[in-house]
Short mmCIF file of C-alpha atoms in Angstrom, two decimals:
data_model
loop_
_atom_site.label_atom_id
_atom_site.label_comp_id
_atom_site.label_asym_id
_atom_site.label_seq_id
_atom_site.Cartn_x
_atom_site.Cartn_y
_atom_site.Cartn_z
CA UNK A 1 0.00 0.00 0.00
CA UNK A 2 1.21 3.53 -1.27
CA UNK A 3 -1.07 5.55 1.81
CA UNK A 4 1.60 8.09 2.73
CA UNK A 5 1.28 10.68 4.96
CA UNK A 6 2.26 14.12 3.83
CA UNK A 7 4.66 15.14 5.85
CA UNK A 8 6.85 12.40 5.36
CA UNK A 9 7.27 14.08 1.52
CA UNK A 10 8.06 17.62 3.10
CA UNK A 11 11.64 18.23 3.66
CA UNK A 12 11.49 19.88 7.32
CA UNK A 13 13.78 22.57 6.32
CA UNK A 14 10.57 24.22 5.19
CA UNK A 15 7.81 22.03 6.55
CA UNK A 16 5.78 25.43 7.57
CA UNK A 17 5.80 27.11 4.52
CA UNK A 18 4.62 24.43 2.42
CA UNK A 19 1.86 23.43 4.63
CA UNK A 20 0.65 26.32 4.93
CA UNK A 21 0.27 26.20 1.38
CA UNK A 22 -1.41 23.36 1.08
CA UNK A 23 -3.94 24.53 4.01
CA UNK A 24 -4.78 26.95 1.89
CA UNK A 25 -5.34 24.47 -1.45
CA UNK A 26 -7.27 22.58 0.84
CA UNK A 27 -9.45 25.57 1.65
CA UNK A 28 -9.76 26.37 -1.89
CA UNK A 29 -10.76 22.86 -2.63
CA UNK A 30 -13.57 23.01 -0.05
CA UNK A 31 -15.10 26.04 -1.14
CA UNK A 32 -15.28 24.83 -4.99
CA UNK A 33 -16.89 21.71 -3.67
CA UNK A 34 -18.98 23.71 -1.96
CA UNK A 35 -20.20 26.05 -4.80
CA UNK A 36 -20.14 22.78 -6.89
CA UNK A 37 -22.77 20.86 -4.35
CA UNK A 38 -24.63 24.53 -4.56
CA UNK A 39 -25.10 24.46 -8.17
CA UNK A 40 -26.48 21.12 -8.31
CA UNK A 41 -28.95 21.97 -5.49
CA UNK A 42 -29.68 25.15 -7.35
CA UNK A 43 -30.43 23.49 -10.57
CA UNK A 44 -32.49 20.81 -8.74
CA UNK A 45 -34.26 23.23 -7.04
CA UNK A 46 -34.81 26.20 -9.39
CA UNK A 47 -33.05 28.26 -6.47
CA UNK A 48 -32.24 31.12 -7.71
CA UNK A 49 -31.21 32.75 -4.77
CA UNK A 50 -28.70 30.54 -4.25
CA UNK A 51 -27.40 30.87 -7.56
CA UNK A 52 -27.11 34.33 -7.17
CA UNK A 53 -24.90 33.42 -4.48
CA UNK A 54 -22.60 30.54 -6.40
CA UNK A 55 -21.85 33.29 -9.18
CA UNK A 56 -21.22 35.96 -6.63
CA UNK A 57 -18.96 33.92 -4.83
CA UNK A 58 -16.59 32.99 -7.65
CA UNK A 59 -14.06 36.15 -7.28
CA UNK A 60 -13.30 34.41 -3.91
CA UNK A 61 -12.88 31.23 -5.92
CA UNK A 62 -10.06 32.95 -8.01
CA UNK A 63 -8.70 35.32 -5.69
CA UNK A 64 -7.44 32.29 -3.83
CA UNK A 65 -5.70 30.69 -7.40
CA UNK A 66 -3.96 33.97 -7.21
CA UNK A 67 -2.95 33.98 -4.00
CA UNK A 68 -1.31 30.16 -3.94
CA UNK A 69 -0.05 30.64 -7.03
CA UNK A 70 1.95 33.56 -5.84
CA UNK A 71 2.78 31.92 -2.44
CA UNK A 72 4.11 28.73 -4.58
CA UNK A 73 6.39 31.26 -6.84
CA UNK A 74 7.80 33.04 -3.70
CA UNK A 75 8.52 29.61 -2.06
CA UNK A 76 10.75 28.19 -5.49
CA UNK A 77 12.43 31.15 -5.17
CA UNK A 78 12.88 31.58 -2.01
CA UNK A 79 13.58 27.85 -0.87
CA UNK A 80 14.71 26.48 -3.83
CA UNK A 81 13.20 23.24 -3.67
CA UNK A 82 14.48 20.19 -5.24
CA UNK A 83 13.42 16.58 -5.95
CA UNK A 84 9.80 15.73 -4.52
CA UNK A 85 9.67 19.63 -2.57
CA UNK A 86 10.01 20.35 -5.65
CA UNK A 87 7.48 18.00 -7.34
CA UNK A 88 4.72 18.98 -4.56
CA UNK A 89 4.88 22.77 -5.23
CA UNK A 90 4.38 22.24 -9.40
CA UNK A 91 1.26 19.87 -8.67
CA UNK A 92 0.19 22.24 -6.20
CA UNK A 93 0.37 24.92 -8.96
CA UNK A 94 -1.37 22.91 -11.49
CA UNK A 95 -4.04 21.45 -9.11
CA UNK A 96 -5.41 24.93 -8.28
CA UNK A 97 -5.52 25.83 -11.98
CA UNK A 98 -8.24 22.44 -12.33
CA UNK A 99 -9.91 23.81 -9.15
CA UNK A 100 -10.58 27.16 -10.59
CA UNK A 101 -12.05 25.62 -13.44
CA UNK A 102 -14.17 23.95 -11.50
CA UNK A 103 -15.19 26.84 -10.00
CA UNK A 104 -16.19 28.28 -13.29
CA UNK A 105 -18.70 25.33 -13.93
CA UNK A 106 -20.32 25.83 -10.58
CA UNK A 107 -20.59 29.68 -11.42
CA UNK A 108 -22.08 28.89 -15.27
CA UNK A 109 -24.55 26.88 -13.61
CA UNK A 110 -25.20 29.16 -11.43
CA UNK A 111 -25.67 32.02 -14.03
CA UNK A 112 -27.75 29.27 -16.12
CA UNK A 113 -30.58 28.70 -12.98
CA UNK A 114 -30.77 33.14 -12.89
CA UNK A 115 -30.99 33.26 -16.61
CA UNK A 116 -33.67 30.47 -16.95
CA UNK A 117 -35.67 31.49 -13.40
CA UNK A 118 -39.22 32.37 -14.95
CA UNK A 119 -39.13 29.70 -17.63
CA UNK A 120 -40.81 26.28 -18.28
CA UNK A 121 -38.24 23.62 -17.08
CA UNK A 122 -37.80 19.95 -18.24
CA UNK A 123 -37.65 17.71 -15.53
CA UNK A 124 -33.51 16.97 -14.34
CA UNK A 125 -33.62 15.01 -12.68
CA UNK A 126 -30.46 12.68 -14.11
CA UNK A 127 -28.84 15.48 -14.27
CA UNK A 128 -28.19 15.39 -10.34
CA UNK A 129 -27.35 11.89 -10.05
CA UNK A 130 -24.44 12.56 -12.14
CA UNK A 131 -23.73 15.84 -10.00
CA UNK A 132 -23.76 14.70 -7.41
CA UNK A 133 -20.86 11.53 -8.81
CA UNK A 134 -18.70 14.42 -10.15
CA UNK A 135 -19.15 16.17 -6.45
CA UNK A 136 -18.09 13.10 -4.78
CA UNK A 137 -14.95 12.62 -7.41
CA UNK A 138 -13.77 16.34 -6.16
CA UNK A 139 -14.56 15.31 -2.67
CA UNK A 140 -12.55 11.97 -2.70
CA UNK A 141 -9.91 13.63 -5.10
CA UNK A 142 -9.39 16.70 -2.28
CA UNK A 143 -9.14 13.72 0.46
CA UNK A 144 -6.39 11.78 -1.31
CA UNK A 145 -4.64 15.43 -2.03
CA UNK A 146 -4.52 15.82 1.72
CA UNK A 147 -3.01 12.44 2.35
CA UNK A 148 -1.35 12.63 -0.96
CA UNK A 149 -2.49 9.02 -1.07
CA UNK A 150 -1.88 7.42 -4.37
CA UNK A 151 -4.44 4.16 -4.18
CA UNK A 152 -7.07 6.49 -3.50
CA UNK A 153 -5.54 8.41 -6.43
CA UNK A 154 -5.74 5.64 -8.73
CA UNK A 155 -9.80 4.74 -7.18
CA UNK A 156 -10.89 8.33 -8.03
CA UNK A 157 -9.40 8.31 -11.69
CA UNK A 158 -11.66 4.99 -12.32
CA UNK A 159 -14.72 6.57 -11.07
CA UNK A 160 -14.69 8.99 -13.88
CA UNK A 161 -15.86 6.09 -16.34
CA UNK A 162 -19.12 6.19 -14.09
CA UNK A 163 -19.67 10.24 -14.74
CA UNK A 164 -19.21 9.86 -18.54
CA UNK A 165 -21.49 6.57 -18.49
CA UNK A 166 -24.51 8.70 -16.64
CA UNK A 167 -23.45 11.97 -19.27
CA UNK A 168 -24.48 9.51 -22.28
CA UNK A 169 -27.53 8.64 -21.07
CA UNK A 170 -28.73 12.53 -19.76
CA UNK A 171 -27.68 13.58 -23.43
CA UNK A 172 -29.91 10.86 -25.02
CA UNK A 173 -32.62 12.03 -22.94
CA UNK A 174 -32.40 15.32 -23.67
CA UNK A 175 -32.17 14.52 -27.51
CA UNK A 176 -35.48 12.74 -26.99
CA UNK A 177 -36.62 15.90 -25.15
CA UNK A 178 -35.74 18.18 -28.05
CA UNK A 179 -37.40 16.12 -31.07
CA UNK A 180 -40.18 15.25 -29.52
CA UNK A 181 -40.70 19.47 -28.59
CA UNK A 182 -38.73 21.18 -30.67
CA UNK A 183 -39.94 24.24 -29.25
CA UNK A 184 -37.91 23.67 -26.17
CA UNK A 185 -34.62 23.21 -28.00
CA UNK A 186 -32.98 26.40 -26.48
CA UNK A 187 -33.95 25.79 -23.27
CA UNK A 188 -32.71 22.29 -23.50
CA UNK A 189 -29.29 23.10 -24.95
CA UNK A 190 -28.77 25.40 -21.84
CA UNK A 191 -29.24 22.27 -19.95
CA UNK A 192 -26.92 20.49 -22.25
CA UNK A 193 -24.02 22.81 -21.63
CA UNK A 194 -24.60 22.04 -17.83
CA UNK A 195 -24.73 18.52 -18.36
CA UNK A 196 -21.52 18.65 -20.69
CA UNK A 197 -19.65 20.77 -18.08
CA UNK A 198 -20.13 18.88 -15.42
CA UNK A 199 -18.86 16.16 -17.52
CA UNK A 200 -15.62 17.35 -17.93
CA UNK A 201 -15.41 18.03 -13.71
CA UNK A 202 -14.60 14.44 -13.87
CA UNK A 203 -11.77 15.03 -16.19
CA UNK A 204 -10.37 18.00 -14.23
CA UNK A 205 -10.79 15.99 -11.08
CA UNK A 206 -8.52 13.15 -12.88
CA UNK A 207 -5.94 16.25 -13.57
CA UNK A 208 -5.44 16.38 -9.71
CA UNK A 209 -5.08 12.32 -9.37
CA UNK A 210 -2.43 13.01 -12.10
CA UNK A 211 -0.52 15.36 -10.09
CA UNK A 212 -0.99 13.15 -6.74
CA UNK A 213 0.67 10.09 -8.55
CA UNK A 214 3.50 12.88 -10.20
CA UNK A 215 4.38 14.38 -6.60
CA UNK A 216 4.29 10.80 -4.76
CA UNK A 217 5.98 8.80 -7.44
CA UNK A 218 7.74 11.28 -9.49
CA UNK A 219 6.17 9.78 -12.78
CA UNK A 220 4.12 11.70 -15.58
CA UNK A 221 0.57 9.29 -16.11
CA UNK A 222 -0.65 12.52 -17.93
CA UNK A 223 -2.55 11.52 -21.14
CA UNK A 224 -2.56 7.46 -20.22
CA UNK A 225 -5.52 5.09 -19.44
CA UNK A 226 -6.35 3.62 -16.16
CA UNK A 227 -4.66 0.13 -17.39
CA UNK A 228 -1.36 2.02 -18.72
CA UNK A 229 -1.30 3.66 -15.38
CA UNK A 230 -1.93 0.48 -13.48
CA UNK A 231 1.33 -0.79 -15.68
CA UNK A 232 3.38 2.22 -14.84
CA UNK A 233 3.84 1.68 -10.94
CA UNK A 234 3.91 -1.92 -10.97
CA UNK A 235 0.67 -2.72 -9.58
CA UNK B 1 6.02 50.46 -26.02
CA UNK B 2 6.34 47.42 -24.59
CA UNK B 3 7.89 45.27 -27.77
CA UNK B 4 10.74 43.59 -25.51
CA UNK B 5 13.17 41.38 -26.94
CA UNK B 6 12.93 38.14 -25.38
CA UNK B 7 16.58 37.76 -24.81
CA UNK B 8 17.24 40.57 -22.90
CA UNK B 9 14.48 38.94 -20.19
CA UNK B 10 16.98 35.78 -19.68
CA UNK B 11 19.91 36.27 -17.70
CA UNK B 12 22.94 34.99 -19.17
CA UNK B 13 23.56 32.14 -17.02
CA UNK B 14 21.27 30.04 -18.40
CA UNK B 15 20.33 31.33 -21.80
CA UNK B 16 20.85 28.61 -23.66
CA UNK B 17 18.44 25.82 -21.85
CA UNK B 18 15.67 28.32 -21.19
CA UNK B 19 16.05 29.53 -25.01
CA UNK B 20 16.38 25.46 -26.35
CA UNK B 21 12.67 25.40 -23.96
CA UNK B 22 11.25 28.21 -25.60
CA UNK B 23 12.34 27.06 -28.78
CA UNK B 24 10.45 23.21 -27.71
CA UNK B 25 7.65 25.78 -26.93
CA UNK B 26 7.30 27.12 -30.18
CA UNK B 27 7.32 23.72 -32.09
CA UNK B 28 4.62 22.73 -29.97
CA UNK B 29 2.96 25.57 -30.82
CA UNK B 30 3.39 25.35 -34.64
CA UNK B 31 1.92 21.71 -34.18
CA UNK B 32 -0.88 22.69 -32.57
CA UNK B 33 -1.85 25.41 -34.57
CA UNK B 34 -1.16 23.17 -37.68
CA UNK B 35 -4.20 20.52 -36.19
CA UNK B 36 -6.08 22.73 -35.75
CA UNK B 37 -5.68 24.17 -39.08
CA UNK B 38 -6.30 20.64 -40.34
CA UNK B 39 -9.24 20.28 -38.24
CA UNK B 40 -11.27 23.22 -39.73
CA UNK B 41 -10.11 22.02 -43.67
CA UNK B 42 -11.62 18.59 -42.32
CA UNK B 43 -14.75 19.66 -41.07
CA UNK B 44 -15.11 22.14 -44.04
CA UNK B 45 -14.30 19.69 -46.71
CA UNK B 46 -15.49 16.43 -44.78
CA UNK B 47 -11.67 15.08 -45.56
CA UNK B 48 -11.80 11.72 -43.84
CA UNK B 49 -8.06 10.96 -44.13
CA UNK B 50 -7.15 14.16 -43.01
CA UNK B 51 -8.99 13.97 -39.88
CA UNK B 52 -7.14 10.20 -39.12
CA UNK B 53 -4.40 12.16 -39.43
CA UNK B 54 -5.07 14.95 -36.90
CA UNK B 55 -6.20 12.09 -34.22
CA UNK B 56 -3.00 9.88 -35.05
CA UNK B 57 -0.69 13.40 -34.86
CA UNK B 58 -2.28 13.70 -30.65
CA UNK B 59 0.08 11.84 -29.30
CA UNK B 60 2.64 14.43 -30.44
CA UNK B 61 1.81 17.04 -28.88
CA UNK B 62 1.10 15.41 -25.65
CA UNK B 63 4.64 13.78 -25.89
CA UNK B 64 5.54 17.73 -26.35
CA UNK B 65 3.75 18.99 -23.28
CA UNK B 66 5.34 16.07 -20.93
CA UNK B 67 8.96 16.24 -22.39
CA UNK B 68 8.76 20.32 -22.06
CA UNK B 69 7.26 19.91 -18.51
CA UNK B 70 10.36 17.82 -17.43
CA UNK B 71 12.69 20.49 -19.04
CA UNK B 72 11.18 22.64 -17.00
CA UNK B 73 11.11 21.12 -13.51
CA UNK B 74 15.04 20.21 -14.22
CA UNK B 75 16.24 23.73 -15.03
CA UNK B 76 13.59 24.83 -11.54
CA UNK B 77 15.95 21.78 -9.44
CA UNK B 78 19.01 22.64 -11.20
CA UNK B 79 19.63 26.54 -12.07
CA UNK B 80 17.09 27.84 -8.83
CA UNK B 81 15.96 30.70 -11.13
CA UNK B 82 14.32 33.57 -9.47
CA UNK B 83 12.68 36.38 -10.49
CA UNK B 84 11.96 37.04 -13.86
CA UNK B 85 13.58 33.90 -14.87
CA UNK B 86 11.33 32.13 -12.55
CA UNK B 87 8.16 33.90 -13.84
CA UNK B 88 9.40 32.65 -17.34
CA UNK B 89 9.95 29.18 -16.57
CA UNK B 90 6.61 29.26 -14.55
CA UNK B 91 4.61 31.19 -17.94
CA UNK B 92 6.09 28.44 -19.72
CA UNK B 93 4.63 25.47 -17.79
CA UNK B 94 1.28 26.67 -17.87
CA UNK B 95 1.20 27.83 -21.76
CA UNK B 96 1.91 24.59 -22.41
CA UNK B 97 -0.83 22.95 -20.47
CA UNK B 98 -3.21 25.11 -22.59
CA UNK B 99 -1.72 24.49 -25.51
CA UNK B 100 -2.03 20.69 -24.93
CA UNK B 101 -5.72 21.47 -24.22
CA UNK B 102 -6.29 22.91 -27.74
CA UNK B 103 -4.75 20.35 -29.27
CA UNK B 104 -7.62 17.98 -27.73
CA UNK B 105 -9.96 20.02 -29.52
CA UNK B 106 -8.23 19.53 -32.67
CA UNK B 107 -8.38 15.80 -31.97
CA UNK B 108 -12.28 15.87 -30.80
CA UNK B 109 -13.03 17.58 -34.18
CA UNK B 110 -10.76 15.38 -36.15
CA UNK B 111 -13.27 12.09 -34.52
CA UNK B 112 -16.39 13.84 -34.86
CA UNK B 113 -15.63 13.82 -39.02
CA UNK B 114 -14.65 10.36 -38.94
CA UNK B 115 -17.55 9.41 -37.01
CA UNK B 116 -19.52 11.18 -39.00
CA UNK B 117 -18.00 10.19 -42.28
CA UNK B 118 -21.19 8.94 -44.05
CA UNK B 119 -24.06 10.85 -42.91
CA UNK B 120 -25.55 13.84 -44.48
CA UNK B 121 -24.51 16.84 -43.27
CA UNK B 122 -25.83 20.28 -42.61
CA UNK B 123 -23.76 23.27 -44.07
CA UNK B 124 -21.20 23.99 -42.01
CA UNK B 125 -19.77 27.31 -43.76
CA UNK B 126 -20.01 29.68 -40.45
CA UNK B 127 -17.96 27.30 -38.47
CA UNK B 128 -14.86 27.91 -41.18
CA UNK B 129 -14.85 31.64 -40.26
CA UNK B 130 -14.97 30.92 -36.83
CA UNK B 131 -12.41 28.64 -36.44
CA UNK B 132 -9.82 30.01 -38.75
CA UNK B 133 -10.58 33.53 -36.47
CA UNK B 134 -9.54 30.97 -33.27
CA UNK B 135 -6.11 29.52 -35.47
CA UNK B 136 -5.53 33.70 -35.95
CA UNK B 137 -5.70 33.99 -32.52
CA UNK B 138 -3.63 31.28 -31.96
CA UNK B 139 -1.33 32.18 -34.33
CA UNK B 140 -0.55 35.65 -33.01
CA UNK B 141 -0.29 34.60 -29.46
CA UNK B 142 2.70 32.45 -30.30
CA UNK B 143 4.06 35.26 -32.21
CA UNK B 144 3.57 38.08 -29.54
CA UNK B 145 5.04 34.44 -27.48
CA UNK B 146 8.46 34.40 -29.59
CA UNK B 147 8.72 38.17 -28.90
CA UNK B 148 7.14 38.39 -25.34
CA UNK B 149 5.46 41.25 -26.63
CA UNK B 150 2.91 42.76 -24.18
CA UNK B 151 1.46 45.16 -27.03
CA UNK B 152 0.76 42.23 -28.98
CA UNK B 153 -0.62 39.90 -25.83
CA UNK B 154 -3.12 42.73 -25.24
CA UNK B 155 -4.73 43.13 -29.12
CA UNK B 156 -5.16 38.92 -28.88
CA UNK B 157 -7.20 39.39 -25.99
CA UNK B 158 -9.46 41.68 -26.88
CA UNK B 159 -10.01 39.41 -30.35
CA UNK B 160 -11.55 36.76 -28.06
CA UNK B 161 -14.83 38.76 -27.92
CA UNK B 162 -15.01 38.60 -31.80
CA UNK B 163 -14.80 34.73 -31.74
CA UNK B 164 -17.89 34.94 -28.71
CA UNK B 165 -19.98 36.68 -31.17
CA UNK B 166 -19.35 34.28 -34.25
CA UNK B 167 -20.02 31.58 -31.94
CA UNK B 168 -23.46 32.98 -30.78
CA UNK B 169 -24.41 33.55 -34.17
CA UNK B 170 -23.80 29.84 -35.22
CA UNK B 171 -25.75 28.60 -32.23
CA UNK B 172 -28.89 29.99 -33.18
CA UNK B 173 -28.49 29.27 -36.75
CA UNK B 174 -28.00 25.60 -35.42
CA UNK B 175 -30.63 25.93 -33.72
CA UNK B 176 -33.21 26.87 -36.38
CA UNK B 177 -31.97 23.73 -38.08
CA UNK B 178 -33.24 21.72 -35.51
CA UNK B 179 -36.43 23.25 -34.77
CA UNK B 180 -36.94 23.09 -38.63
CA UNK B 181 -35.95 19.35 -39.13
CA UNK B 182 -35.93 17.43 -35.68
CA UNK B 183 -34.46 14.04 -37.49
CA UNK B 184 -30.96 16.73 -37.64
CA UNK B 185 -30.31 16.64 -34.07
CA UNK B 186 -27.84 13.98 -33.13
CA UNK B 187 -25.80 15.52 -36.36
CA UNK B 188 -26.09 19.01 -35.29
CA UNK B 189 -25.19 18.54 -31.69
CA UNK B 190 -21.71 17.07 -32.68
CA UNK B 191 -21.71 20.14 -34.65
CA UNK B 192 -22.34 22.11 -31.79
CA UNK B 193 -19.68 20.66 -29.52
CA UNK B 194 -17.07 21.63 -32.34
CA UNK B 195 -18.50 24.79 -32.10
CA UNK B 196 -18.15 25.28 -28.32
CA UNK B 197 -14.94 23.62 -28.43
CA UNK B 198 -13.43 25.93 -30.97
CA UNK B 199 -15.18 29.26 -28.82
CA UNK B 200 -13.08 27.87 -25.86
CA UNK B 201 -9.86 28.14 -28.36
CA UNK B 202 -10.28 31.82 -27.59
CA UNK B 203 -10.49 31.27 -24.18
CA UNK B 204 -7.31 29.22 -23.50
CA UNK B 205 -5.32 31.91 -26.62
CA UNK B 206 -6.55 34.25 -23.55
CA UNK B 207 -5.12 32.70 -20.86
CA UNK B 208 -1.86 32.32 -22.76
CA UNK B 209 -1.93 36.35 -23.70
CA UNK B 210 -2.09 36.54 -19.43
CA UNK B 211 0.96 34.29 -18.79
CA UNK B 212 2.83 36.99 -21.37
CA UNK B 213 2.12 39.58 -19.18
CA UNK B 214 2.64 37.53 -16.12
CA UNK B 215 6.21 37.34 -17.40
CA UNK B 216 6.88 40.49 -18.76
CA UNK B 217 4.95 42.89 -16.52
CA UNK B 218 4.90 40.61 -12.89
CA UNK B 219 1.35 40.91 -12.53
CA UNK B 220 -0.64 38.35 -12.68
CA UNK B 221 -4.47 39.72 -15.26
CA UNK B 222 -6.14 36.54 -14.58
CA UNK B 223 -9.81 36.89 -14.21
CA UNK B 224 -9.61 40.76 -15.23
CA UNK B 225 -11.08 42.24 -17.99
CA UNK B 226 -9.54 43.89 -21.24
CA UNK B 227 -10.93 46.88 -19.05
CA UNK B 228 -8.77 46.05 -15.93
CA UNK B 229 -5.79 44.81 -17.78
CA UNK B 230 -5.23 48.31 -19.32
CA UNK B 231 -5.82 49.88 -15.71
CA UNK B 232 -3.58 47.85 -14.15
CA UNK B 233 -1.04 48.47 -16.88
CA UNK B 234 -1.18 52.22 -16.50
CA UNK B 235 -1.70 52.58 -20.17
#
């Protein structure tokens, strides 16, 4: 088993630097899930208070990229990291880039639920089941970024499979939706974009395993499948 | 003006690995631009080989992005650049991630031709002006790249809202050929998805234009607007 605890990976010359860091990703992390778990409620719902809130809470969302990503830069030059120091500042750089992203789905939605709040709404119901499996990805993903646990990792990149599997089927519904009432076709593309960006939350949430395996094992699984992977540590 | 010559950014101690990067940079660069260049001729003229081609040429350009990434990291461990060098190194990492990502939408247009290979299509002709305003963009960014040329950076940017507008106008006309003709929906939904992908061209050109001035300028114009990048430039 690969279950290592952070600070093992932290060189203790500067220990409190870098974890403060990561406090911070892990902070950022929470709040996207949060404003992620907010949109899906909000579409659910029709809230569109709360969607109000998801889109107005979004500068927060990317005033703290800004912020880590500056701490990381003054760290690498200040420290000079090497070897997996190193390693854990780049995938902290590129994990809050994904998590911003992420952000900007939650706030789209958000903006979607205002735009569409005195219209006739198709039922979406499948579009929450398979919000709530890309909420759970983040939510695993920002556990095993904590631990900087690999196996979990390597669990969370698999469930992605699961998110595209329930996409197909909400986009074959809504096709059905659309021919069957053409009227409602703009409506229903609105609903498409939703569906397609929460989609690719799953992929963006694989990003981060990416960088997990990269700081832990000092190998690139960028752009491989779960089986290549699998074949790359030794498993 | 702010045309600087990118030279007299790198201090001479290690000029000739951060140039031999920038260099790897720039060939990425003139891959990606060149699939997507293929990728509009193949949607345009329904060129079946041509798209095989741009899937089968992926793999390049993620090879690229990983080699360039461990360049990178090595001249980070090794040379412990600071400063401007730093903010170079660190522009460079994350323009490459981007340009990775628009490659992917080269290869996602290249399969939705070959996919689509025998159906009957809808005209496409709006697309072509579209995309080959994204490959402009894309284009210039890598030139104003070569130069780190702030000036430059700034007019891509603002072309991004020309691209938004194209892209609105080719939703709706896709979407009168839906309500007209119901059976044209699965076709003119992979249509779509081009259509979005290529809009989000702009968006990642944009976030490359931001990394320029990132490098040049030290201030980091993420989430601004054209508005608030020319404030915060004093211009």
């Amino acid at each position: 088993m690969n279950n290592h605890n952070l600070k093992k990976h932290i060189s203790g010359q500067f220990n409190a630097e870098l974890e403060e860091v990561l406090n911070q990703v892990l902070v950022m992390g929470g709040l996207v899930e949060q404003q992620l778990t907010d949109a899906i409620t909000a579409i659910h719902k029709q809230d569109v208070d709360l969607a109000q809130l998801i889109v107005a809470n979004d500068s927060q969302v990317n005033a703290l990229e800004v912020d880590i990503d500056e701490d990381c830069t003054r760290i690498i030059a200040k420290r000079q990291p090497a070897a997996s120091d190193l390693r854990l500042v780049l995938a902290i750089i590129k994990t809050i880039t994904d998590l911003e992203r992420i952000g900007d789905v939650a706030k789209r939605i958000g903006m979607m639920v205002v735009d569409n709040a005195n219209k006739k709404q198709p039922p979406l119901v499948s579009m929450e089941n398979m919000g709530r499996r890309a909420v759970k990805m983040l939510h695993d993903v920002l556990d095993a970024f904590a631990r900087m646990d690999v196996e979990a990792a390597i669990e969370v990149h698999k469930e992605d499979a699961k998110v595209d599997r329930e996409y197909e089927s909400i986009i074959r519904e809504l096709m059905t939706f659309m021919m069957e009432d053409p009227r409602s076709i703009p409506h229903v593309l609105n609903v498409l974009w939703c569906a397609r960006s929460l989609e690719r939350v799953g992929d963006r949430v694989q990003h981060i395993c990416e960088y997990i395996i990269y700081f832990v094992k000092g190998k690139d699984v960028r752009h491989r499948s779960d089986e290549d992977i699998h074949s790359m540590l030794d498993r």
